[in-house]
Short mmCIF file of C-alpha atoms in Angstrom, two decimals:
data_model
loop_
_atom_site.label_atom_id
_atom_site.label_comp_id
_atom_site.label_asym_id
_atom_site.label_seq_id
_atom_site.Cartn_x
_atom_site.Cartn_y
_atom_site.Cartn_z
CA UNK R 60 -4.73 5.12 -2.50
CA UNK R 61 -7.06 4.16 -5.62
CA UNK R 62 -5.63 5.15 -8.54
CA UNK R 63 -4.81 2.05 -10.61
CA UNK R 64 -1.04 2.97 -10.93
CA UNK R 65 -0.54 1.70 -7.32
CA UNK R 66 -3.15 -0.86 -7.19
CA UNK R 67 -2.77 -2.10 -10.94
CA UNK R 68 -0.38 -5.05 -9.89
CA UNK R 69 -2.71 -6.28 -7.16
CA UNK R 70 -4.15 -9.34 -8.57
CA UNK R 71 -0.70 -10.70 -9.68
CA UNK R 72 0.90 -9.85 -6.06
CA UNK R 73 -2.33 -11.33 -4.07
CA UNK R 74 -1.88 -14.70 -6.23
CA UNK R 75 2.04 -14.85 -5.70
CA UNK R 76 1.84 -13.79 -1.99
CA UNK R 77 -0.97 -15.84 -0.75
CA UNK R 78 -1.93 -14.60 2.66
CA UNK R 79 -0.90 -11.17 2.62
CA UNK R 80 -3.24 -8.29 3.73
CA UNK R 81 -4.25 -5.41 1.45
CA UNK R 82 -5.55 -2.34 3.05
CA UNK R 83 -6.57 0.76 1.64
CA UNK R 84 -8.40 3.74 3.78
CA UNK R 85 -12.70 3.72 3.41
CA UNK R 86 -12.48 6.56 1.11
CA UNK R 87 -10.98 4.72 -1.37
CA UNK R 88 -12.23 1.44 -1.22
CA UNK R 89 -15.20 2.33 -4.12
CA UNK R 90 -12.29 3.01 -6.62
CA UNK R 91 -10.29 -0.52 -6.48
CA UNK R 92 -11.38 -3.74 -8.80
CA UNK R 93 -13.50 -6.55 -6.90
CA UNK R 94 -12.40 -7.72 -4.48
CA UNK R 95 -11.71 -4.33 -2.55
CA UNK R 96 -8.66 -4.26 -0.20
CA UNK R 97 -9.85 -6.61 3.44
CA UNK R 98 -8.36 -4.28 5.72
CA UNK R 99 -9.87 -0.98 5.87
CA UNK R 100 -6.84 1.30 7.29
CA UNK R 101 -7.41 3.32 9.83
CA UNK R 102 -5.66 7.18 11.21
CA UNK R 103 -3.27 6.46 13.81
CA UNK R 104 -2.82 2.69 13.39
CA UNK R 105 0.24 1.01 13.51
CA UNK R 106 0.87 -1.37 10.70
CA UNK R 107 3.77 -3.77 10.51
CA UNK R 108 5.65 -4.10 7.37
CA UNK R 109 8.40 -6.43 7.80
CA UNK R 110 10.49 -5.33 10.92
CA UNK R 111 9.22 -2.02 10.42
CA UNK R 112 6.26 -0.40 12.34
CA UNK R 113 4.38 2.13 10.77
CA UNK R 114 1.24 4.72 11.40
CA UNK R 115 -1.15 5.45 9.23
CA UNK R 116 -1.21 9.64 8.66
CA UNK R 117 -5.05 9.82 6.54
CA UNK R 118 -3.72 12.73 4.49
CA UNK R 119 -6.41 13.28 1.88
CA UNK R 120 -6.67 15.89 -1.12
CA UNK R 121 -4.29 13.46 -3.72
CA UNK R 122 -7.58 11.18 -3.48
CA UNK R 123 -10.24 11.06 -0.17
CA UNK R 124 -8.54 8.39 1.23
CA UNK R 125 -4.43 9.02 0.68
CA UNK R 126 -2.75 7.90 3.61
CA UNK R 127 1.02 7.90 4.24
CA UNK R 128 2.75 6.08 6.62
CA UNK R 129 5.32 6.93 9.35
CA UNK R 130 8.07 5.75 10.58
CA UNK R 131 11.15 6.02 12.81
CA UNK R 132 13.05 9.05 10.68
CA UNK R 133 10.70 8.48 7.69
CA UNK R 134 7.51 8.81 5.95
CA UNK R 135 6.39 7.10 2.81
CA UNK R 136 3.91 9.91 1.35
CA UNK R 137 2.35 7.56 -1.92
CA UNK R 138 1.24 10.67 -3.66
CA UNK R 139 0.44 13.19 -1.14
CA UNK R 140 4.19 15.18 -1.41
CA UNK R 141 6.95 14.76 -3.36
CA UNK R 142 10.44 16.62 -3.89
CA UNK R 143 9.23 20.19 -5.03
CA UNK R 144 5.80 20.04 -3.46
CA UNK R 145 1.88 18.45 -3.28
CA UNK R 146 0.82 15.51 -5.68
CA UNK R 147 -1.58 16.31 -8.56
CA UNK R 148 -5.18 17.52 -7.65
CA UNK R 149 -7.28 16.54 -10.60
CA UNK R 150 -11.28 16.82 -9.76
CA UNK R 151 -13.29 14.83 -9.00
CA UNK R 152 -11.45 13.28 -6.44
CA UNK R 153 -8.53 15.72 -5.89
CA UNK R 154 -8.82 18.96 -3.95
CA UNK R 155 -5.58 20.96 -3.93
CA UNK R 156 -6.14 23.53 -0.23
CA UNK R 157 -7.44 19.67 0.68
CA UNK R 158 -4.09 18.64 0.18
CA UNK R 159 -1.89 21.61 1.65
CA UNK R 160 -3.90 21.03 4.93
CA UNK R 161 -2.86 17.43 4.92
CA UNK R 162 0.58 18.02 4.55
CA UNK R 163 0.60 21.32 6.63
CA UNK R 164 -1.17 19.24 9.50
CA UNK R 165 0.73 15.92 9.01
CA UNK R 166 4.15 16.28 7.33
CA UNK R 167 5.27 19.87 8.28
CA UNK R 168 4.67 18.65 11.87
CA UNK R 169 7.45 16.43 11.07
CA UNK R 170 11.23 17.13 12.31
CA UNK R 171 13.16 18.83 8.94
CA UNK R 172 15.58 15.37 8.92
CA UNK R 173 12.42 13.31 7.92
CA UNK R 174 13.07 11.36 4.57
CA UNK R 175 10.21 11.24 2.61
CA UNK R 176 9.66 8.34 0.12
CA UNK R 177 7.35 9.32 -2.30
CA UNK R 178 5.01 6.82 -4.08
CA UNK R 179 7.16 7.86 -7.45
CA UNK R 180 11.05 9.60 -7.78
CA UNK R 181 13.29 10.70 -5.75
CA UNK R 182 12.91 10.77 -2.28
CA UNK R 183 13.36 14.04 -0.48
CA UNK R 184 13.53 15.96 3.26
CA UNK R 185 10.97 17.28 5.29
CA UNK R 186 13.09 20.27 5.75
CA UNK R 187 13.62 20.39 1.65
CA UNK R 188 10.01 20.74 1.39
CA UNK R 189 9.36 23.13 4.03
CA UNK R 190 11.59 25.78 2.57
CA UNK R 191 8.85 25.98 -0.51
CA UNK R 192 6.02 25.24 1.57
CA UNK R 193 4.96 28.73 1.86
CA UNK R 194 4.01 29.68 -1.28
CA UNK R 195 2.17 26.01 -1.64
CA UNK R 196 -0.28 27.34 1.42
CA UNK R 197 -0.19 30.82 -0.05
CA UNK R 198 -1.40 29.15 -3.17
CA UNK R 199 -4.41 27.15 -1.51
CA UNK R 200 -5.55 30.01 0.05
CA UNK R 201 -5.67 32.17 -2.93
CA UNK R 202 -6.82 29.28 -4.94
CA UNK R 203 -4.36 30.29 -7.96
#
């Protein structure tokens, strides 16, 4: 996403590993430094990291355009969930029943032996999170 804690090392990684892509989803390319990602990432695309192929889940509410990306017994959330619930909602760009519905739509879909690998910490279960998930959607529908 485009907060500058995951995009702040950018210009050093794009000069030492010439040729790579950078992607980011449309939502968020406003709020990266010229010149924005070249790939604009798209919901349900597969994206190949290594041997690894991923999907792009567009799970916004963190920022507009938070993705996360799945894999074969995983999902690497960035900041959308982490052990003990939803990433931080600040406005302007954050929106916290945004978020729930992401991860109620996205992740809780999810079978409970997922390991999540958040974008910071510890990483974490699906079925960890779903026991508290709950009172997160109780939460975003009370807006308390």
């Amino acid at each position: 996403h485009g907060h500058p804690d995951h995009w702040q090392a950018l210009p050093q990684l794009s000069r030492r590993f010439a040729g790579a892509w950078v992607g980011a989803h449309q939502a968020d390319l406003e709020m990266f430094p010229p010149p924005p990602p070249g790939h604009r990432l798209e919901p349900g695309e597969e994206v190949r990291f290594g041997d690894c192929q991923l999907r792009v889940l567009h799970t916004p509410g963190h920022t507009p355009g938070s993705v996360c990306f799945l894999g074969p017994g995983m999902v690497f959330t960035g900041d959308t969930l982490f052990p003990g619930g939803p990433g931080a909602t600040r406005p302007p760009l954050g929106d916290f029943p945004t978020i729930v519905r992401s991860i109620r739509t996205h992740l809780m879909a999810l079978d409970d032996r997922t390991i999540v690998y958040p974008g910071h910490g510890d990483s974490t279960t699906i079925g960890a999170e779903r026991a508290a998930f709950g009172a997160w959607e109780a939460r975003a529908e009370t807006g308390s």
